[in-house]
Short mmCIF file of C-alpha atoms in Angstrom, two decimals:
data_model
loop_
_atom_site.label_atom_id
_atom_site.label_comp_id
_atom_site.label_asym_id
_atom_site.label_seq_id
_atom_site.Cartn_x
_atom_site.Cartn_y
_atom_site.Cartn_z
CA UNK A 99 115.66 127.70 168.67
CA UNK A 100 117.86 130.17 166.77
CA UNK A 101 118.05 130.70 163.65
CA UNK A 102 122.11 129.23 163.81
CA UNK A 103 121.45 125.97 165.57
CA UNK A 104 118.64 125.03 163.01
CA UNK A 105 120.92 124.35 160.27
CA UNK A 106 123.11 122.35 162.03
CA UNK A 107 120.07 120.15 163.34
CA UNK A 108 119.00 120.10 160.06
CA UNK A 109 122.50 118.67 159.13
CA UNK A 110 122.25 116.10 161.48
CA UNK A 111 119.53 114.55 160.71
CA UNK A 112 120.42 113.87 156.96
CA UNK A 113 123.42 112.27 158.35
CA UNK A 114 121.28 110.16 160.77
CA UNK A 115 119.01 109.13 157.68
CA UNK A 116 122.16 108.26 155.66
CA UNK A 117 123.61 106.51 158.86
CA UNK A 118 120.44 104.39 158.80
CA UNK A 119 120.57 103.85 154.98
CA UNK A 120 124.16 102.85 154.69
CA UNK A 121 124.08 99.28 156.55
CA UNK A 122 120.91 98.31 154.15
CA UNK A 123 123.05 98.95 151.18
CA UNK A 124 124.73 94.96 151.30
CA UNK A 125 121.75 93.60 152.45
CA UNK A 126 119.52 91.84 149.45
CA UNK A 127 119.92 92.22 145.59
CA UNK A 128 122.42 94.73 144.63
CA UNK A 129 120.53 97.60 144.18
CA UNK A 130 120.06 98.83 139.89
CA UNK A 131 122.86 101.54 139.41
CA UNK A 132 122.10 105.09 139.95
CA UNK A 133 124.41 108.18 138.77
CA UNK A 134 124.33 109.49 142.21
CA UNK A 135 124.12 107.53 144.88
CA UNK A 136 123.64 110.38 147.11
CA UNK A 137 120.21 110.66 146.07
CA UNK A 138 119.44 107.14 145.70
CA UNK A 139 120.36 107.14 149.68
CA UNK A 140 117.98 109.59 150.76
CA UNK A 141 115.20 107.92 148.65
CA UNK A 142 115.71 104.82 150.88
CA UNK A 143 115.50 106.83 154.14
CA UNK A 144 112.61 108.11 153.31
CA UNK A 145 111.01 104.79 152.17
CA UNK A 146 108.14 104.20 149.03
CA UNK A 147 108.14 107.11 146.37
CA UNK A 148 104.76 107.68 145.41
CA UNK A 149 104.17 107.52 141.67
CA UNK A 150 103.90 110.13 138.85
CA UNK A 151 100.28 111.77 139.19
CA UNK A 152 97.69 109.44 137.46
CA UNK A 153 100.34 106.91 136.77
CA UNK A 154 99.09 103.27 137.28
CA UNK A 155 100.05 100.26 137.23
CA UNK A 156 98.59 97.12 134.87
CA UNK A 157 99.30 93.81 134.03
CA UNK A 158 99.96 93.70 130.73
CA UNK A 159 97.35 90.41 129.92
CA UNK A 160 94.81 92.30 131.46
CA UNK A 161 94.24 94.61 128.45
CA UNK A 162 94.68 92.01 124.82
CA UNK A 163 96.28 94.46 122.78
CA UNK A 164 94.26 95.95 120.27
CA UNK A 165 94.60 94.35 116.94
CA UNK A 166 97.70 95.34 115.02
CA UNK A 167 97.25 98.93 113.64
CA UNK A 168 97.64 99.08 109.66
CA UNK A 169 99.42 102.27 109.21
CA UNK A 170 96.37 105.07 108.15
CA UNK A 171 96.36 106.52 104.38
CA UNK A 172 99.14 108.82 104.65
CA UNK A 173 97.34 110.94 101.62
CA UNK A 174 96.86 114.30 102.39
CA UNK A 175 95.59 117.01 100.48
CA UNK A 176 98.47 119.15 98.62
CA UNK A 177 99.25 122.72 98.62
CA UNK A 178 97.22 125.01 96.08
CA UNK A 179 97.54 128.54 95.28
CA UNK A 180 95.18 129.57 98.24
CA UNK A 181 96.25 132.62 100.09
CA UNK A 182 95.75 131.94 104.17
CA UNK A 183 92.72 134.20 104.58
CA UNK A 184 91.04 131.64 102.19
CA UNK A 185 92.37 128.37 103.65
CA UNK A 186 91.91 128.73 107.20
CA UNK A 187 89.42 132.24 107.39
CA UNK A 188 88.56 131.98 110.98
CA UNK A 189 92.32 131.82 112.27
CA UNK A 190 93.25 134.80 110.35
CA UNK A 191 90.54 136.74 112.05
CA UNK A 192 91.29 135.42 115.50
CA UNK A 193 94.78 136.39 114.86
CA UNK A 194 96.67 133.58 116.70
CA UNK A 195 96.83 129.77 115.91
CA UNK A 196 96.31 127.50 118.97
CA UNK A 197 98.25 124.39 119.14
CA UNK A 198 98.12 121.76 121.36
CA UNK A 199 101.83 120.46 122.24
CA UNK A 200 104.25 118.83 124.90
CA UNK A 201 106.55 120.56 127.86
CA UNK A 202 107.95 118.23 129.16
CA UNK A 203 109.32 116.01 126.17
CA UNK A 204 113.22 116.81 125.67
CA UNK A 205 114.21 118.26 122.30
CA UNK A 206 110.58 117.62 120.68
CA UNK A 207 108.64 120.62 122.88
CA UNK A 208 110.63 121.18 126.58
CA UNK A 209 111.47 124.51 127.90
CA UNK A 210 115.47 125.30 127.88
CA UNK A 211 117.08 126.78 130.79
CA UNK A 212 116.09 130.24 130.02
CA UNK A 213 112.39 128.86 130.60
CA UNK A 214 111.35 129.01 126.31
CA UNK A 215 108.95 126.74 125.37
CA UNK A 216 111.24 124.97 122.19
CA UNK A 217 112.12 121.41 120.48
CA UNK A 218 111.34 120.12 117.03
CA UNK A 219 107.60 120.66 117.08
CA UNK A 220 107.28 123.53 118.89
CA UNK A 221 109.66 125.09 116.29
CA UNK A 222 107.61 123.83 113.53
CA UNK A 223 104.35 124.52 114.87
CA UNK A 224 106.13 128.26 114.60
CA UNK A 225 106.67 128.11 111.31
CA UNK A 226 102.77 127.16 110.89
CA UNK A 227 102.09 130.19 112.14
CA UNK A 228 105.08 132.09 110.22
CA UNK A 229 103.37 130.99 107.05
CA UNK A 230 99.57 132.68 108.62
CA UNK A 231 100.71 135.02 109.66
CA UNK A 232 104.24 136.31 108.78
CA UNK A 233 105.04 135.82 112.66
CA UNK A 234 106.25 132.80 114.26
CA UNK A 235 105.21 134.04 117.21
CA UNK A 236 101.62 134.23 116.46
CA UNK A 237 100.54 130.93 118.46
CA UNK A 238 99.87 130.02 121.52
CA UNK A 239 100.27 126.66 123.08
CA UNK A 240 97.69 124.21 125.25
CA UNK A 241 99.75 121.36 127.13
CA UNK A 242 98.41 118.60 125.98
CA UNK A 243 98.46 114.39 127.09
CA UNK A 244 99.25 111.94 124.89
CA UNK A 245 95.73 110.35 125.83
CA UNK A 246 93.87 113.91 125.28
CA UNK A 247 95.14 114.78 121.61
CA UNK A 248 92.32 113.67 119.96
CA UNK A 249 89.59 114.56 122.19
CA UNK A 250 91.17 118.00 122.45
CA UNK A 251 90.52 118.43 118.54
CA UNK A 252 87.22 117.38 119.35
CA UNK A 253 86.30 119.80 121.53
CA UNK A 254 87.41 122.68 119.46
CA UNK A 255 89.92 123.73 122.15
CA UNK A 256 93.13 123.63 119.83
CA UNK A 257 93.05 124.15 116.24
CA UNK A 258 96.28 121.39 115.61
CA UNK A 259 98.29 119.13 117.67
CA UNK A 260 102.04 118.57 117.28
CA UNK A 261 102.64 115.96 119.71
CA UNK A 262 103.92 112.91 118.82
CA UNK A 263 101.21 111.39 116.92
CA UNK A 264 101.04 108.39 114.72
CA UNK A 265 99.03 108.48 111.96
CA UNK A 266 97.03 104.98 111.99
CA UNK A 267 93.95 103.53 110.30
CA UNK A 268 91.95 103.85 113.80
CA UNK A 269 93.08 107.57 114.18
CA UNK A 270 92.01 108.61 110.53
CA UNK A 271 88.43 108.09 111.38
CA UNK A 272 88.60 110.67 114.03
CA UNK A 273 91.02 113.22 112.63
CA UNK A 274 92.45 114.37 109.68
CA UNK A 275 96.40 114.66 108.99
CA UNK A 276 98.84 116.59 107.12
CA UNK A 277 101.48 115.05 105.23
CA UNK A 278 104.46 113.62 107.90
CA UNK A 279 107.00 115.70 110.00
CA UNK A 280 109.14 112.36 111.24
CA UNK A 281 109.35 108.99 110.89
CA UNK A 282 110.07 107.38 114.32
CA UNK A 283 111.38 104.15 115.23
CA UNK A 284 109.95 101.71 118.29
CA UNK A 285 112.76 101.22 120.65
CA UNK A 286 113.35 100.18 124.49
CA UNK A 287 115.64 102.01 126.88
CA UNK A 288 116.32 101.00 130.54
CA UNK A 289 119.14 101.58 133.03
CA UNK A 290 122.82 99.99 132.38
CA UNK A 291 122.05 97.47 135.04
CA UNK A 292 118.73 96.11 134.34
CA UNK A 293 120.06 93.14 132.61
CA UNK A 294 117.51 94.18 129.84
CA UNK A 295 118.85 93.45 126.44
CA UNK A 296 115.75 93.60 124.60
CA UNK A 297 111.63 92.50 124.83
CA UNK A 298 112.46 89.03 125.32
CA UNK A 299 113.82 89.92 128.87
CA UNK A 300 110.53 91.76 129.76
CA UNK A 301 108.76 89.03 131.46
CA UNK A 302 108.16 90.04 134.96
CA UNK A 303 109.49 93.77 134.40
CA UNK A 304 108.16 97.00 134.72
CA UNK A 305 107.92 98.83 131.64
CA UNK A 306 106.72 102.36 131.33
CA UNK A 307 104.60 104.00 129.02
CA UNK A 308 102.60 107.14 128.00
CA UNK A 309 99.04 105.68 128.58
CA UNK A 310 96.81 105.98 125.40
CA UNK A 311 99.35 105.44 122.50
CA UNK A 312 101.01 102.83 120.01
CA UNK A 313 103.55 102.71 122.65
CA UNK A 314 100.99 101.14 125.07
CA UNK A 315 99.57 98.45 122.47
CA UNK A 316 103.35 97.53 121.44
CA UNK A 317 103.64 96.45 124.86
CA UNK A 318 100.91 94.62 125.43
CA UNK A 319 101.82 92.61 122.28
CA UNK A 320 105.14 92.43 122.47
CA UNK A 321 106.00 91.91 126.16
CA UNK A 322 102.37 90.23 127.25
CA UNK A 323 104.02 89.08 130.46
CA UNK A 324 105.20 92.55 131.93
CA UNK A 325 103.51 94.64 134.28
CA UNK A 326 103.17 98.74 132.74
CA UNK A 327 103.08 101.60 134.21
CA UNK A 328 100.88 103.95 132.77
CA UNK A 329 101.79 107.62 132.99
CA UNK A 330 99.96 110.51 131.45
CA UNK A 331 103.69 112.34 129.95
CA UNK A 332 106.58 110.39 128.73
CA UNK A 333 108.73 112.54 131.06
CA UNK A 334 107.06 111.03 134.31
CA UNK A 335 108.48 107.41 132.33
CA UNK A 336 112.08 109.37 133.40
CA UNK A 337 110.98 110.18 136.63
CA UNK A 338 110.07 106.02 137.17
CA UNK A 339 112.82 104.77 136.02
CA UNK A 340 115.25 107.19 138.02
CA UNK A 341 112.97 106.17 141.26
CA UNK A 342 113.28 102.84 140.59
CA UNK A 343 109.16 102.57 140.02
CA UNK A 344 110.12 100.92 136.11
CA UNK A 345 112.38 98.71 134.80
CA UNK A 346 112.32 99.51 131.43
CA UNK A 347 110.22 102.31 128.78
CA UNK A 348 109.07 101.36 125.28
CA UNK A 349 108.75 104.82 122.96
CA UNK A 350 109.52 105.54 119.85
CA UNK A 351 113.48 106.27 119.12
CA UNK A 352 112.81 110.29 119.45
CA UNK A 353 111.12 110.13 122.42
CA UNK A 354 114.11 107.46 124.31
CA UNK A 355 116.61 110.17 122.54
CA UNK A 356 115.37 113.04 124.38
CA UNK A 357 114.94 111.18 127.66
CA UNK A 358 118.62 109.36 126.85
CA UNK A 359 120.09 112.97 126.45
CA UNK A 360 118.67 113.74 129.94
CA UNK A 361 119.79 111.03 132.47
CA UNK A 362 123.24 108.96 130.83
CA UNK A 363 122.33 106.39 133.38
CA UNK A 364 120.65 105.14 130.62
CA UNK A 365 120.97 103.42 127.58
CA UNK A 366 118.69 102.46 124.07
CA UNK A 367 118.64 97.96 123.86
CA UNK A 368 117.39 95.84 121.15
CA UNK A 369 116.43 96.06 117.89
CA UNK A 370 113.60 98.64 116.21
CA UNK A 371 110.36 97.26 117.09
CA UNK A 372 108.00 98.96 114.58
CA UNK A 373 108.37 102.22 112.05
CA UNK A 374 106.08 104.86 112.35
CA UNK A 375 104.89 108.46 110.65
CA UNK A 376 104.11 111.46 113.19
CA UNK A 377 102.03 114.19 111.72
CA UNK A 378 99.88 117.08 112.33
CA UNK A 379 96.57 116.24 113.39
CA UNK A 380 93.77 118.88 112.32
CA UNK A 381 89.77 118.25 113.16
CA UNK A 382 88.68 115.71 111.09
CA UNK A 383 87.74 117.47 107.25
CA UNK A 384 89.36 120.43 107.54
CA UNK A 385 91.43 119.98 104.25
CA UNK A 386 91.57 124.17 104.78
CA UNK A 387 93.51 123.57 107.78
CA UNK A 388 95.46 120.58 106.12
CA UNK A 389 96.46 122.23 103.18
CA UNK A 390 98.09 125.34 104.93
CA UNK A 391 100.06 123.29 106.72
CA UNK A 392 100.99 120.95 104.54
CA UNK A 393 102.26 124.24 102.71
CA UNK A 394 104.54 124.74 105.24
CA UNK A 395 106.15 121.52 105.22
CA UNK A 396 106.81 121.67 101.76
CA UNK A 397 108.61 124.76 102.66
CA UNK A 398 110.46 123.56 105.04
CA UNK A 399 111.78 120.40 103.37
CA UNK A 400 112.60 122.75 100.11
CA UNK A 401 114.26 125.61 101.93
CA UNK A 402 116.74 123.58 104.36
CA UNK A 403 114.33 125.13 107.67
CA UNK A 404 113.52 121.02 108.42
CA UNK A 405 117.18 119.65 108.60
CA UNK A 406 118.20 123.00 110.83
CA UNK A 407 115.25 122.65 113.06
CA UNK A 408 116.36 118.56 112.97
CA UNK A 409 120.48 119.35 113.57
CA UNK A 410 119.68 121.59 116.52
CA UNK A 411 117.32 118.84 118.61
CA UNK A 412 117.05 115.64 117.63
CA UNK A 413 120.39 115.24 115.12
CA UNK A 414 122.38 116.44 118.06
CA UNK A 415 121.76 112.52 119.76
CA UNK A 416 120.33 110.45 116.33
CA UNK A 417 121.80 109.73 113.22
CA UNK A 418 121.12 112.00 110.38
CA UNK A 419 117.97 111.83 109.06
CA UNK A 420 116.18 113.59 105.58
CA UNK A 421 112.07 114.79 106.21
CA UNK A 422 109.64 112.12 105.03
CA UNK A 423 108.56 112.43 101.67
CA UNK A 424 104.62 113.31 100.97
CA UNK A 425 102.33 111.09 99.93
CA UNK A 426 99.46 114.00 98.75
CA UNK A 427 96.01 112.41 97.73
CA UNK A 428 94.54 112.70 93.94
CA UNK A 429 91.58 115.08 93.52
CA UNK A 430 88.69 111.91 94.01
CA UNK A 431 90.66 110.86 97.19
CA UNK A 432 90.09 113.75 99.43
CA UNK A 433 87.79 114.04 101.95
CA UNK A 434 85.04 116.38 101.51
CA UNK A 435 85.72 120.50 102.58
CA UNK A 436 84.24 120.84 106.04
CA UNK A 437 81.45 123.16 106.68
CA UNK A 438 81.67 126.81 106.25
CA UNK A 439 83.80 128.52 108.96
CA UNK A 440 85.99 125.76 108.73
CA UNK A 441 89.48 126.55 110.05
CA UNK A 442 87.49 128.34 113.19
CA UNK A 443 88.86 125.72 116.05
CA UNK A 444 88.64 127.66 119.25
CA UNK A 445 87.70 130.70 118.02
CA UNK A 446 88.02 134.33 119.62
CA UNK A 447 87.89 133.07 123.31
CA UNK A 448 90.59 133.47 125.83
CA UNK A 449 93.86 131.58 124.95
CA UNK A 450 92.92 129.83 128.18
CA UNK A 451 95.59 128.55 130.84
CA UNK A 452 98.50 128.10 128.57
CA UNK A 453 100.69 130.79 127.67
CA UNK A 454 101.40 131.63 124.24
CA UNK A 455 104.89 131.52 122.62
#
């Protein structure tokens, strides 16, 4: 075959594949609305999607939601007078801070169109390193899953995460925290046709979320008759929803902005389900580690850095919002100073498979 026939076959078997989809389309229940229908055709010629990698699904019941997570004690240890080189001694020497972050979540750590790694934390975990190191380029970033964060910590392969993470009673046994960055807001979002006006219409649905987190346990409490989808990355929850694999996803308000901002097939229902602080997470006792960056946040929120860093991501799709305030623990309060060479994490290995910033 030549090279100039094969497009044309090409084109003609598309058009037989649409051919074949077009009769189905008044067969059945009308089919959830889709902002191109072009795509949503060749999806049905080419029959079952498979799912997200290591996305699942659950029943709901199957799982009793853990019991109802009293927020953690938000107190933190302040700032003091420290210089870096005393606070976190083993990052200074390695030179870089590793930080464990999304890619994939719009406007909290995505890469833009010219392929930067940006978004809220991603931007603040460069001013962490600004404050080390007088370079806000002085990191470099692991991709991390919502269900790896603290295990990462564990394993000394990231010195902080920036991710997303709730500070709760359960998760202040394993890690320590720095003062908050955000406080988010438990929402749903689904597709303008769903007929989904809120968890009381969940019964039966599909609802997506990031295996591993608050999200997850909401859902299990709140909609105990749904079926979830687990996915590893709150971007795959886009991907489901777009291939018609969810009905609905349950995520904190920043979270349904970003993915809101990215398909306007969608739309935010209901009321706020829950309120809840996301903060640094640091190994657990390493008020070193705590304390620097709690130093930057009080920077940030003094010097105006927070509300720019909030106006160009999330304030461009939420209401205006002012940084939490910090709640920083008295002198007998804090946790004991971890062992010498605290502040170490990784230490001088190889960055590893993610690139730094």
């Amino acid at each position: 075959m030549s090279t100039r026939t094969r497009p044309r076959r090409r084109r003609r078997i598309l058009a037989a594949a649409l051919a074949a989809a077009l009769p189905l389309a008044g067969c059945g229940p009308a089919a959830p609305l889709v902002e191109d229908p072009y795509t949503r055709l060749i999806a049905e010629a080419q029959g079952d999607v498979p799912l997200p990698p290591g996305a699942r699904y659950d029943s709901a019941a199957d799982a009793p939601a853990r019991p109802a997570e009293t927020p953690g004690d938000a107190a933190t240890p302040p700032p003091d007078a420290a210089e870096p080189a005393e606070r976190v001694p083993g990052i200074v020497a390695r030179g870089r801070i590793i930080i464990g972050v999304d890619s994939s979540l719009n406007l909290l750590g995505y890469r833009d169109g010219a392929g930067r790694l940006t978004g809220f934390e991603v931007e603040l975990a460069r001013e962490v390193a600004r404050d080390i190191f007088g370079d806000p380029d002085a990191v470099d970033f692991r991709y991390v899953d919502s269900a790896e964060r603290i295990r990462m910590l564990a394993e000394g392969r990231v010195d902080a995460v920036i991710r997303t993470m709730t500070v709760t009673g359960e998760r202040t046994r394993r890690v320590s925290f720095s003062a908050p960055y955000l406080t988010a807001a438990a929402g749903l979002l689904t597709t303008r046709s769903s007929g989904i006006a809120g968890v009381g219409d969940l019964a039966g649905r599909r609802v997506c979320v990031a295996g591993g987190t608050t999200s997850e346990d909401t859902a299990r409490e709140l909609a105990p008759e749904s079926t979830l989808l687990l996915v590893a990355n709150w971007g795959d929850c886009l991907v489901a929803l777009q291939q018609h694999q969810a009905d609905a996803l349950l995520a904190d308000d920043f979270i349904l902005a970003g993915i809101r901002a990215q398909d306007p097939g969608t739309v935010i229902v209901g009321e706020r389900l829950s309120t809840e602080d996301y903060a640094v997470a640091v190994p657990l006792g390493d008020t070193g580690l705590q304390r620097q960056i709690n130093a930057t946040l009080e920077r940030i929120r003094r010097d105006g850095t927070w509300r720019r860093l909030y106006d160009e991501s999330l304030g461009r799709y939420l209401d205006p919002a002012d940084p939490p305030a910090p709640r920083y623990a008295e002198p007998e309060e804090e946790a004991p100073e971890a062992p010498a060479g605290d502040g170490a994490g990784p230490g001088g290995d190889d960055p590893g498979e993610e690139e730094g910033a």
